[in-house]
Coordinates of C-alpha atoms and ligand atoms in Angstrom, one line a residue:
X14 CA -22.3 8.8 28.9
X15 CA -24.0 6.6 26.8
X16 CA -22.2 7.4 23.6
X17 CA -23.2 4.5 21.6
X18 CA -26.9 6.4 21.2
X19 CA -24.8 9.3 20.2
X20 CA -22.0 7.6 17.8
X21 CA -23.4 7.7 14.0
X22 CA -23.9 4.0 13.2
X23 CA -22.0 3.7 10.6
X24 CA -18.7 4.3 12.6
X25 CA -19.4 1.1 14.8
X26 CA -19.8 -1.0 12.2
X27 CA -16.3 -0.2 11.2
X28 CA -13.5 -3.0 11.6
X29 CA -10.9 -0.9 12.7
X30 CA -7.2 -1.5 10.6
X31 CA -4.8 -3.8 12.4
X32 CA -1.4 -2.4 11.9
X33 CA 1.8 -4.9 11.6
X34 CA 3.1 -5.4 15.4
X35 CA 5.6 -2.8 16.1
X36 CA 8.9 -5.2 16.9
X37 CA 9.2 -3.1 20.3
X38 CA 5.9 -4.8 21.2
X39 CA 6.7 -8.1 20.6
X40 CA 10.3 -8.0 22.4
X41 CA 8.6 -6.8 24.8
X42 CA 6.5 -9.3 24.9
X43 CA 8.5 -12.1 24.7
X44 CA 11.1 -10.9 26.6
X45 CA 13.3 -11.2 23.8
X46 CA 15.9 -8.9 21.4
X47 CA 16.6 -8.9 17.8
X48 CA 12.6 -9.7 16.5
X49 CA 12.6 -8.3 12.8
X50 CA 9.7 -6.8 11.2
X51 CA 9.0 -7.8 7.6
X52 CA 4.8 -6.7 8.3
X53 CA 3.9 -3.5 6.5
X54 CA 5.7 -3.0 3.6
X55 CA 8.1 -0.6 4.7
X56 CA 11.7 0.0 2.5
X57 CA 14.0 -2.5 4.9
X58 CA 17.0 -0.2 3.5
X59 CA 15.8 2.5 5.7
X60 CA 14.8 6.5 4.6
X61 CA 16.5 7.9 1.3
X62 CA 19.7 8.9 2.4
X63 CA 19.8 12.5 0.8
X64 CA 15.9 12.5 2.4
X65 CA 17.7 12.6 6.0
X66 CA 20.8 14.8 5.1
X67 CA 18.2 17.3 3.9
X68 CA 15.9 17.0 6.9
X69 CA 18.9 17.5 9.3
X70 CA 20.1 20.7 7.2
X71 CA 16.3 22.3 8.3
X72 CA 15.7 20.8 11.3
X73 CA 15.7 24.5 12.5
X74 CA 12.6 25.6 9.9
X75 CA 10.2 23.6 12.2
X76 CA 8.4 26.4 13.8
X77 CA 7.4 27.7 11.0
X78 CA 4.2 26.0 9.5
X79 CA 4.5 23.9 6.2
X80 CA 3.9 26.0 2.7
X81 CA 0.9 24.3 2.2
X82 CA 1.1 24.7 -1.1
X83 CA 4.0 22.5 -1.2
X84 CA 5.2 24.5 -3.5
X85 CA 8.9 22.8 -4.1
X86 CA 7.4 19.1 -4.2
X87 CA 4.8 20.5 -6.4
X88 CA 7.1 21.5 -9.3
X89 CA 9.4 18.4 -9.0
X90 CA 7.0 16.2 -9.5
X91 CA 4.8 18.0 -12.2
X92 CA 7.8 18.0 -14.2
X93 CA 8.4 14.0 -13.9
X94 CA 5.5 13.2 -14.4
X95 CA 4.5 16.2 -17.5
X96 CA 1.5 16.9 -15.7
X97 CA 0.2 20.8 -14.8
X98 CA 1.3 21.2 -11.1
X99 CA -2.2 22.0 -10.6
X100 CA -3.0 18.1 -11.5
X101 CA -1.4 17.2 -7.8
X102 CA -3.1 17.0 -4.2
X103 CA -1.0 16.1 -1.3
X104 CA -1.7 14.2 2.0
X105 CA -0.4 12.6 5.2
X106 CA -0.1 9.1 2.8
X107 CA -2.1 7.8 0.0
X108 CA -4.2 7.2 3.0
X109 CA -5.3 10.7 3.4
X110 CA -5.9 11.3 -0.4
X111 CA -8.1 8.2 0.0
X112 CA -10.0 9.9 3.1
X113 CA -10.3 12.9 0.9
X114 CA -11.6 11.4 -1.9
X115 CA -14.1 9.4 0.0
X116 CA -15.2 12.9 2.5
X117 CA -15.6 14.5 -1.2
X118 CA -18.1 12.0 -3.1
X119 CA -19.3 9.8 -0.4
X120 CA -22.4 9.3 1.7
X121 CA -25.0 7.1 2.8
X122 CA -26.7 5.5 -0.6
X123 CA -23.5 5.9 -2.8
X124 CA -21.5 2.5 -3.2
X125 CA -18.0 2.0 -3.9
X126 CA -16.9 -0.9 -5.9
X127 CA -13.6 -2.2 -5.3
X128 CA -12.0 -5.5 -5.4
X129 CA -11.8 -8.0 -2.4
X130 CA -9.3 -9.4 -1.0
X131 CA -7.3 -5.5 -1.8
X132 CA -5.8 -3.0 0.9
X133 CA -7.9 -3.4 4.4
X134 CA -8.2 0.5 4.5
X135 CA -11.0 0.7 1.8
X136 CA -13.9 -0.6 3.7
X137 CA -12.8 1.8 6.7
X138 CA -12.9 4.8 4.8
X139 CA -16.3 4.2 3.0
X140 CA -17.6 2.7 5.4
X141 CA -16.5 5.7 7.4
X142 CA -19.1 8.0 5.3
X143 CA -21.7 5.8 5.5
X144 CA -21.9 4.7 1.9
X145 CA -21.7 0.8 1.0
X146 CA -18.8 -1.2 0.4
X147 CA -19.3 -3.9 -2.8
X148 CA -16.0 -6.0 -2.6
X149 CA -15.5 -7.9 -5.7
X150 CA -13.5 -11.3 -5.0
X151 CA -10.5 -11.5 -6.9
X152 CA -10.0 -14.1 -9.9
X153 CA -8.5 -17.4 -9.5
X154 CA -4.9 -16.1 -9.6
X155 CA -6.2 -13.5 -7.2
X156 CA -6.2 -11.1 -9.9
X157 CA -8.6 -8.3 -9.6
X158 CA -11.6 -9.9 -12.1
X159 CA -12.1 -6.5 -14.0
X160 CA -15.5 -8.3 -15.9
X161 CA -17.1 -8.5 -12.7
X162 CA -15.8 -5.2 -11.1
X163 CA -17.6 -3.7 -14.6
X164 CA -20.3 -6.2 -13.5
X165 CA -20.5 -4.5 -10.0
X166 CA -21.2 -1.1 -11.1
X167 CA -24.7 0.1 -11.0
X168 CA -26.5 3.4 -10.8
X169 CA -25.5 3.7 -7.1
X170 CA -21.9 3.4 -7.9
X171 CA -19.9 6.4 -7.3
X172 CA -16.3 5.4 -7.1
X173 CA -14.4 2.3 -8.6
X174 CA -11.4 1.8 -6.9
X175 CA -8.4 -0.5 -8.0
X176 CA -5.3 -1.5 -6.0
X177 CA -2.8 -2.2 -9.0
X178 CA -0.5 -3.7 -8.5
X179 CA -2.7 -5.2 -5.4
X180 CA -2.2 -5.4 -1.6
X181 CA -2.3 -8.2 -0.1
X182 CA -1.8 -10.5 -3.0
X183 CA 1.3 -8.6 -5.0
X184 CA -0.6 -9.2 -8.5
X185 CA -1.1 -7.1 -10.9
X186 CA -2.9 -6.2 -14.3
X187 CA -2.2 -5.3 -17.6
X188 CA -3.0 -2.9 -20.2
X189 CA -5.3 -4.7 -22.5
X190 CA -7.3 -5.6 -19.4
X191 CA -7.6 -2.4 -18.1
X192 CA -8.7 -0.8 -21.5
X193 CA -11.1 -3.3 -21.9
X194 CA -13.0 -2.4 -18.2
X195 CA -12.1 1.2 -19.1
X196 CA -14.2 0.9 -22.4
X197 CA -17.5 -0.3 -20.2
X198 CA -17.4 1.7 -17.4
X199 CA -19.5 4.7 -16.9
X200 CA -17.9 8.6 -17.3
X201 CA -20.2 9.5 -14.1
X202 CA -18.0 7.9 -11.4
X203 CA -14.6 8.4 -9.8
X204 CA -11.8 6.1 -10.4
X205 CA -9.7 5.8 -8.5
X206 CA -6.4 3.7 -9.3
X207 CA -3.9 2.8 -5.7
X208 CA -0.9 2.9 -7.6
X209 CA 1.5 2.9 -4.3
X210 CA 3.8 -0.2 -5.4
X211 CA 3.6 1.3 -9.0
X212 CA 7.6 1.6 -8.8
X213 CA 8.2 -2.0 -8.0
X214 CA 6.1 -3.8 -10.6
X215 CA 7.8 -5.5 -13.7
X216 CA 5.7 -6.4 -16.4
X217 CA 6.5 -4.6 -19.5
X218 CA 2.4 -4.1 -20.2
X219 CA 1.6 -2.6 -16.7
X220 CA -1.2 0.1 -17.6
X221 CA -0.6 3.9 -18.1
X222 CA -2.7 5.3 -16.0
X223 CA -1.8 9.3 -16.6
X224 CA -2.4 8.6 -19.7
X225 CA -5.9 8.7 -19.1
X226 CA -6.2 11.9 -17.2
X227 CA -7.2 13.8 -19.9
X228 CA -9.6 11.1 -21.9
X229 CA -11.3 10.5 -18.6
X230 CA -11.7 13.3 -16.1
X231 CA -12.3 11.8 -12.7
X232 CA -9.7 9.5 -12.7
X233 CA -7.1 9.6 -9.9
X234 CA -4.1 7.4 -9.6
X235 CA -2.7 7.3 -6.0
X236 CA 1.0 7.0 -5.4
X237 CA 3.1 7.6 -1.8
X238 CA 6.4 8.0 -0.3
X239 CA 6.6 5.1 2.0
X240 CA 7.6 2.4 0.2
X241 CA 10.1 3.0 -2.6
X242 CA 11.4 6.4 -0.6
X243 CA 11.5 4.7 2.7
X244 CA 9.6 7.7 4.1
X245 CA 6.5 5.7 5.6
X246 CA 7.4 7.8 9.3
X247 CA 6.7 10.7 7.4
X248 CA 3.2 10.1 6.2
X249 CA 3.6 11.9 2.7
X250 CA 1.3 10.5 -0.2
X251 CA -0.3 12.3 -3.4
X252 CA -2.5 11.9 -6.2
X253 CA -2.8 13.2 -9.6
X254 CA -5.7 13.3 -11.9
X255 CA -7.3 16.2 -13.8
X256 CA -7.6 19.9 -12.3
X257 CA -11.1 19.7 -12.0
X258 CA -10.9 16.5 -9.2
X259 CA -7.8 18.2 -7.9
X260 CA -9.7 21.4 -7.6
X261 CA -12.1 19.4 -5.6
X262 CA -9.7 17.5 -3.4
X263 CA -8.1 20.8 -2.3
X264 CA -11.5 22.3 -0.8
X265 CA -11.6 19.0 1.4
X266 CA -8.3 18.8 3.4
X267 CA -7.2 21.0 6.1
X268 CA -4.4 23.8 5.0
X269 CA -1.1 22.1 6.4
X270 CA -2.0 18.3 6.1
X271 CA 1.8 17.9 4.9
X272 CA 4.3 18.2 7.3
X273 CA 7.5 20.9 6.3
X274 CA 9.7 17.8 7.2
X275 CA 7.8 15.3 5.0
X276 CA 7.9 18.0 2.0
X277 CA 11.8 18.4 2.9
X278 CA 12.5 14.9 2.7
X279 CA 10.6 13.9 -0.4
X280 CA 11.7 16.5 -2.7
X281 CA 15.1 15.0 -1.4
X282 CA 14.3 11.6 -1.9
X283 CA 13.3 12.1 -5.5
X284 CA 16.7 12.7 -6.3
X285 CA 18.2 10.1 -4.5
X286 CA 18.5 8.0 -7.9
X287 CA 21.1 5.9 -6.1
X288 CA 19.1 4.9 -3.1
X289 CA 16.1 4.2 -5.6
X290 CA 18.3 2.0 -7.7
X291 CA 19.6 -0.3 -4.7
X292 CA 15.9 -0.5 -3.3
X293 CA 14.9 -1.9 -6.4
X294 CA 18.1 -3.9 -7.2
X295 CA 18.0 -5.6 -3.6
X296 CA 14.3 -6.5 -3.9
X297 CA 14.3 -8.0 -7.2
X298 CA 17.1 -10.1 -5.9
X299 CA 14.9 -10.7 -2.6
X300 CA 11.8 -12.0 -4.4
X301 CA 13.9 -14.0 -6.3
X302 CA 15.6 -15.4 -3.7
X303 CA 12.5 -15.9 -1.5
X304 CA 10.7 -17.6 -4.4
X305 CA 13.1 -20.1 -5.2
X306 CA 13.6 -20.7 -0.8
X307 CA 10.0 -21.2 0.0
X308 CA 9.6 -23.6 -3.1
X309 CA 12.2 -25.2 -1.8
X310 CA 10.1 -25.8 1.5
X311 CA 7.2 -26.6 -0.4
X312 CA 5.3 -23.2 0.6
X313 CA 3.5 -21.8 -2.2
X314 CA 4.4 -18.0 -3.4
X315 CA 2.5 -15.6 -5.5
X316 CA 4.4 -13.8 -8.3
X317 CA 5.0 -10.6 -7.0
X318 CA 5.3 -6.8 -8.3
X319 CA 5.6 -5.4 -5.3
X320 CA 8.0 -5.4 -2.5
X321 CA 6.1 -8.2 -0.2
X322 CA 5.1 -11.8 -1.2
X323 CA 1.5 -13.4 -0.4
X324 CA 2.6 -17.1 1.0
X325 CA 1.0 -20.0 1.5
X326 CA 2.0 -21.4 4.9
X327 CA -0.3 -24.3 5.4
X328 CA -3.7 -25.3 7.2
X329 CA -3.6 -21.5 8.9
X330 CA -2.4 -18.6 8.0
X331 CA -3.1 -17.4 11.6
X332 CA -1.2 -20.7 13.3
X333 CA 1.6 -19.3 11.2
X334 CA 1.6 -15.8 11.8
X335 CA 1.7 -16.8 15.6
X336 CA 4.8 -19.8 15.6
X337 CA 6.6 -17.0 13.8
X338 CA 5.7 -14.7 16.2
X339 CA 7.9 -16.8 19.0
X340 CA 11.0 -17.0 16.6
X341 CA 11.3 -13.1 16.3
X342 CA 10.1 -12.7 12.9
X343 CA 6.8 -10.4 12.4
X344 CA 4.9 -11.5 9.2
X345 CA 1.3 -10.2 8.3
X346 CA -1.5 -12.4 8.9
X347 CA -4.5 -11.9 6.5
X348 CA -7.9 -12.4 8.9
X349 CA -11.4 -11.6 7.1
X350 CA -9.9 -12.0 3.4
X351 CA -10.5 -15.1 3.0
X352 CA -6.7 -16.2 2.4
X353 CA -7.2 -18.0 5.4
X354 CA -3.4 -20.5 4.9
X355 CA -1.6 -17.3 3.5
X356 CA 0.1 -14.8 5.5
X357 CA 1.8 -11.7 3.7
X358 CA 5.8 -11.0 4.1
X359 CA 7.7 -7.8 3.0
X360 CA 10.6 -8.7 0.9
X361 CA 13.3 -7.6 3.5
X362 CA 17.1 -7.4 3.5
X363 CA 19.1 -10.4 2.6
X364 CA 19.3 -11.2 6.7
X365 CA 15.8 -10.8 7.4
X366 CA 14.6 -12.7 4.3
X367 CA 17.1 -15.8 5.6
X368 CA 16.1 -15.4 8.8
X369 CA 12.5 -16.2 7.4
X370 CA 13.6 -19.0 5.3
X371 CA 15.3 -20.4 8.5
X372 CA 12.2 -19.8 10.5
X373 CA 9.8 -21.6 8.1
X374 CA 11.8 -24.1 7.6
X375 CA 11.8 -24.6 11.5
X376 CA 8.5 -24.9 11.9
X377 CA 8.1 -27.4 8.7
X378 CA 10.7 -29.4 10.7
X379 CA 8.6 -29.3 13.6
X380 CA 5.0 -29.7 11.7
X381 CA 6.7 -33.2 10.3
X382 CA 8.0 -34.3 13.3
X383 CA 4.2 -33.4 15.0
X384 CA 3.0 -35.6 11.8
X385 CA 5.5 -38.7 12.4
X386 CA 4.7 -38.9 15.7
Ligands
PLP233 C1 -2.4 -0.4 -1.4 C2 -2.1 0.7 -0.4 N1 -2.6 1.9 -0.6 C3 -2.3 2.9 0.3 C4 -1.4 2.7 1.3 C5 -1.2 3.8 2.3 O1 0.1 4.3 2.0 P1 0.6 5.5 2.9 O2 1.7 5.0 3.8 O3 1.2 6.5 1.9 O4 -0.5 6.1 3.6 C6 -0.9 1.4 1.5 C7 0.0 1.1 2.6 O5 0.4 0.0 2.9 C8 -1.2 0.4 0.6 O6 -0.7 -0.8 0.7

């Protein structure tokens, strides 16, 4: 059948997402045992530990279906954060509040402004409705330029959406910033702020995004489970933002889009203050140790506040991505963001982040060697 006549166009012109290689894959490809995978930004400590004593205890629940309410998660985190439960929508990730917030307000016509190079999953999904992607190229410290996001918007914008602090490039923006762009931008819009490494950034200004809720309705900051909680498996994300956008949200995504499990686990996980601590502990250390390595070798790094590091390996990123490849280490390469010598590496435990170190330097060793002879 000739579905490409039937297929709405849109959907073909979609690059699809290009996951990290699983480390299975490339052992098995190689032939080889004991790859590591420092690709995707996962917690490299593993799942909260109170997160799988609590999923074990209710294994047995699984035949029920999930409150889809999420009634228990709900609470918990409407009390951290002071919001009205109400303020909260759930998903399978940050990635499904995304698709729900682009099935909601998007179609053909309606552009979405967002900076470029930022997480590879915001072209899919609006370009997965059929509205128009406008990627704004970062600054010259590949900081999100929020004067030419503001710039960007026009009366076909719909939804502004900021990665903050930013995948791939781990930067971040401040406060003053952000209530400068806030101050020019429209009310008529949705914005949306990807705050999934929220937990990991440092800088004593990093913006308050909540505390905008209720100055500007239409507002949504996007937070997950996989990183900080070591849940990614799970697929648990949320939002908050006002009741009327949550209200909205709700209509949009099927009844049990969280899993009883993933519910199980994160309410678990919240509390596990001393798995939380030692995730943030050990990649503080990580980055710093990574940093000061990779100088070391002459490789540039990005200041980070997040729990990966944007690198700058050389003439190719891709020629990088691949020699690393064949010593067992799986970094992300960064193809069609125009960080063409960069590839992007989760901060990982304190063996996987030598085992990088020792692989780089390996391959500067043998990138010498190649230019002596
Ligand atoms: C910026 C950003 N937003 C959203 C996501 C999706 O997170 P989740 O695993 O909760 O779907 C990721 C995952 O890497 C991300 O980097």
């Amino acid at each position: 059948m000739a579905l490409e006549k039937l297929v709405k166009p849109h959907i073909l012109e979609i690059r699809p997402y290009q996951p990290g290689k699983p480390v299975e894959t490339l052992e098995r490809e190689l032939g080889i045992e004991g790859a590591i995978k420092i690709a995707s930004n996962e917690n490299p400590h593993g799942p909260s530990p109170r997160a799988l004593a609590a999923m074990r205890e209710r294994l047995g629940e699984m035949h029920r279906y999930p409150d889809g309410a999420a009634f228990a998660l709900r609470a918990e985190l409407a009390r951290r954060f002071a919001v009205d439960p109400a303020q909260l929508v759930f998903g399978c990730g940050a990635d499904e509040i995304l698709e729900l917030l682009a099935k909601s307000f998007l179609g053909p016509g309606d552009e979405v402004v967002y900076a470029w190079p930022s997480f590879a999953m915001y072209p899919v999904v609006v370009k997965g409705m059929g509205a128009t992607a406008v990627p704004v190229p970062l600054d010259a410290d590949l900081v999100h330029d929020l004067p030419a996001i503001a710039k960007a918007v026009g009366p076909q914008t719909k939804m502004v959406v900021l990665c903050n602090p930013n995948n791939p490039t781990g930067t971040s923006f401040g406060r003053a910033a952000f209530e400068d762009f806030l101050g020019g931008l429209p009310d008529d819009l949705v914005l949306v702020v990807d705050e999934v490494y929220i937990e990991f950034a440092r800088r004593d200004d990093f913006p308050d995004t909540l505390s905008l809720l209720a100055k500007r309705p239409g507002t949504i900051s996007v937070r997950s489970f996989s990183k900080l909680y070591g849940l990614a498996g799970l697929r648990i994300g949320y939002g908050i933002c006002d009741l009327e956008l949550a209200g909205i949200l709700d209509r949009a995504r099927h009844p049990f889009n969280v899993s009883r499990l993933a519910e199980i686990a994160a309410v678990a996980a919240l509390d596990d203050f001393e798995h939380v601590e030692r995730t943030l502990e050990h990649n503080r250390e990580g980055a710093e140790y990574l940093e000061r390595e990779l100088e070391a070798l002459g490789i540039e790094v990005w200041p980070t506040d997040t729990n990966f590091m944007l690198i700058r390996v050389g003439d190719s990123g891709a020629a990088a991505y691949e020699a690393l490849l064949r010593e067992g280490v799986i970094v992300r390469p960064l193809p069609g963001t125009g960080l063409d010598q960069h590839v992007r590496v989760t901060i990982g435990t304190a063996e996987e982040n030598e085992r990088l170190v020792k692989a780089l330097r390996r391959l500067r060793e043998g990138e010498l060697l190649e230019r002596a002879r």
